[in-house]
Coordinates of C-alpha atoms in Angstrom, one line a residue:
Q1 CA -41.8 7.8 -245.9
V2 CA -39.5 5.7 -243.7
Q3 CA -40.9 4.6 -240.4
L4 CA -38.9 3.2 -237.5
V5 CA -40.6 1.6 -234.5
E6 CA -38.6 0.8 -231.4
S7 CA -39.5 -1.7 -228.7
G8 CA -38.0 -3.5 -225.7
G9 CA -37.5 -0.7 -223.3
G10 CA -38.6 -0.8 -219.7
L11 CA -37.5 -0.8 -216.1
V12 CA -34.5 -3.0 -215.1
Q13 CA -32.3 -3.3 -212.0
P14 CA -28.7 -2.3 -212.1
G15 CA -26.6 -5.1 -213.6
G16 CA -29.6 -6.3 -215.6
S17 CA -30.0 -6.7 -219.4
L18 CA -32.4 -5.5 -222.1
T19 CA -32.6 -5.9 -225.8
L20 CA -34.0 -3.0 -227.8
S21 CA -35.5 -3.7 -231.3
C22 CA -36.1 -1.4 -234.2
A23 CA -38.4 -2.4 -237.0
A24 CA -37.9 -0.5 -240.2
S25 CA -40.5 0.1 -243.0
I26 CA -37.8 -0.1 -245.7
T27 CA -35.3 -2.7 -246.7
L28 CA -32.2 -2.0 -244.7
N29 CA -30.1 -3.0 -247.7
R30 CA -30.7 0.7 -248.7
A31 CA -29.2 2.0 -245.5
V32 CA -25.8 3.5 -245.3
A33 CA -25.7 3.0 -241.6
M34 CA -27.9 2.2 -238.6
A35 CA -27.5 3.5 -235.1
W36 CA -28.9 3.9 -231.6
Y37 CA -28.9 7.2 -229.8
R38 CA -30.1 8.1 -226.3
Q39 CA -31.2 11.2 -224.5
A40 CA -31.3 11.6 -220.8
P41 CA -33.4 14.3 -219.1
G42 CA -31.6 17.6 -219.4
K43 CA -28.9 16.3 -221.6
Q44 CA -28.2 16.3 -225.3
R45 CA -28.9 13.3 -227.5
E46 CA -25.8 11.2 -227.9
R47 CA -24.9 8.3 -230.1
V48 CA -24.5 5.0 -228.4
A49 CA -23.6 2.6 -231.2
R50 CA -23.5 2.6 -234.9
I51 CA -23.2 -0.2 -237.5
S52 CA -22.4 0.4 -241.2
S53 CA -23.8 -1.3 -244.2
V54 CA -20.7 -3.5 -244.3
G55 CA -21.0 -4.4 -240.6
S56 CA -18.4 -2.1 -239.1
T57 CA -19.4 -1.0 -235.6
I58 CA -18.6 2.0 -233.4
Y59 CA -19.5 2.3 -229.7
R60 CA -19.5 5.1 -227.2
D61 CA -16.7 4.6 -224.7
S62 CA -19.1 4.3 -221.8
V63 CA -20.9 1.3 -223.3
K64 CA -18.0 -0.6 -224.9
G65 CA -18.0 -4.2 -223.7
R66 CA -21.6 -3.9 -222.5
F67 CA -23.7 -3.1 -225.5
T68 CA -23.9 -4.8 -228.9
I69 CA -25.5 -3.4 -232.0
S70 CA -26.6 -5.7 -234.8
N71 CA -29.0 -5.8 -237.7
D72 CA -31.0 -8.4 -239.6
N73 CA -31.6 -7.1 -243.1
A74 CA -33.8 -10.0 -244.0
K75 CA -36.2 -8.9 -241.3
N76 CA -35.4 -5.1 -241.6
M77 CA -34.5 -5.0 -237.9
V78 CA -31.9 -3.3 -235.8
Y79 CA -31.1 -4.5 -232.3
L80 CA -29.2 -3.2 -229.3
Q81 CA -28.3 -5.8 -226.7
M82 CA -27.5 -4.0 -223.4
N83 CA -25.8 -5.9 -220.6
N84 CA -24.7 -4.8 -217.1
L85 CA -26.9 -1.8 -217.2
N86 CA -26.3 1.0 -214.7
P87 CA -28.4 4.0 -213.7
E88 CA -26.3 6.3 -216.0
D89 CA -27.8 4.3 -218.9
T90 CA -31.3 5.6 -218.1
A91 CA -32.6 7.5 -221.1
V92 CA -34.9 7.5 -224.0
Y93 CA -33.3 5.4 -226.7
Y94 CA -33.8 6.2 -230.4
C95 CA -33.2 4.2 -233.5
N96 CA -31.6 6.0 -236.4
V97 CA -31.2 4.9 -240.0
L98 CA -29.2 6.8 -242.6
V99 CA -30.5 6.4 -246.2
G100 CA -28.6 8.3 -248.7
M101 CA -28.1 11.6 -247.0
T102 CA -31.3 11.5 -245.0
D103 CA -31.5 10.6 -241.3
Y104 CA -34.7 8.8 -240.1
W105 CA -35.7 8.5 -236.5
G106 CA -38.0 6.4 -234.4
Q107 CA -40.2 7.7 -231.7
G108 CA -38.0 6.4 -228.9
T109 CA -38.3 3.8 -226.1
Q110 CA -37.7 4.5 -222.4
V111 CA -35.0 2.6 -220.5
T112 CA -34.9 3.1 -216.8
V113 CA -32.2 1.5 -214.7
S114 CA -33.1 1.6 -211.0
S115 CA -33.3 -0.5 -207.9

């Protein structure tokens, strides 16, 4: 059973930065892709950023230029660096790893952007 544990969420002021981390219980060399999703209250879960096994990245338009996804396969970690945060970024952020044809999810970490 694959386990993903997110950390790094919290309360930050508009314009601030946070780095989310996701620790995987499997070697990420097995992953087809890794991603971060988010879900705000009353809204559907949406993909924020994705990185493939060969390092190709895709970002949601609203976070382009502000967020950066990366992974460290030696440590089995996935990261999301978030800069210039705004209140619209407030949500629970979830780590996602695709292994074969199976999606695995973490439990989520809350990010709140507020003054």
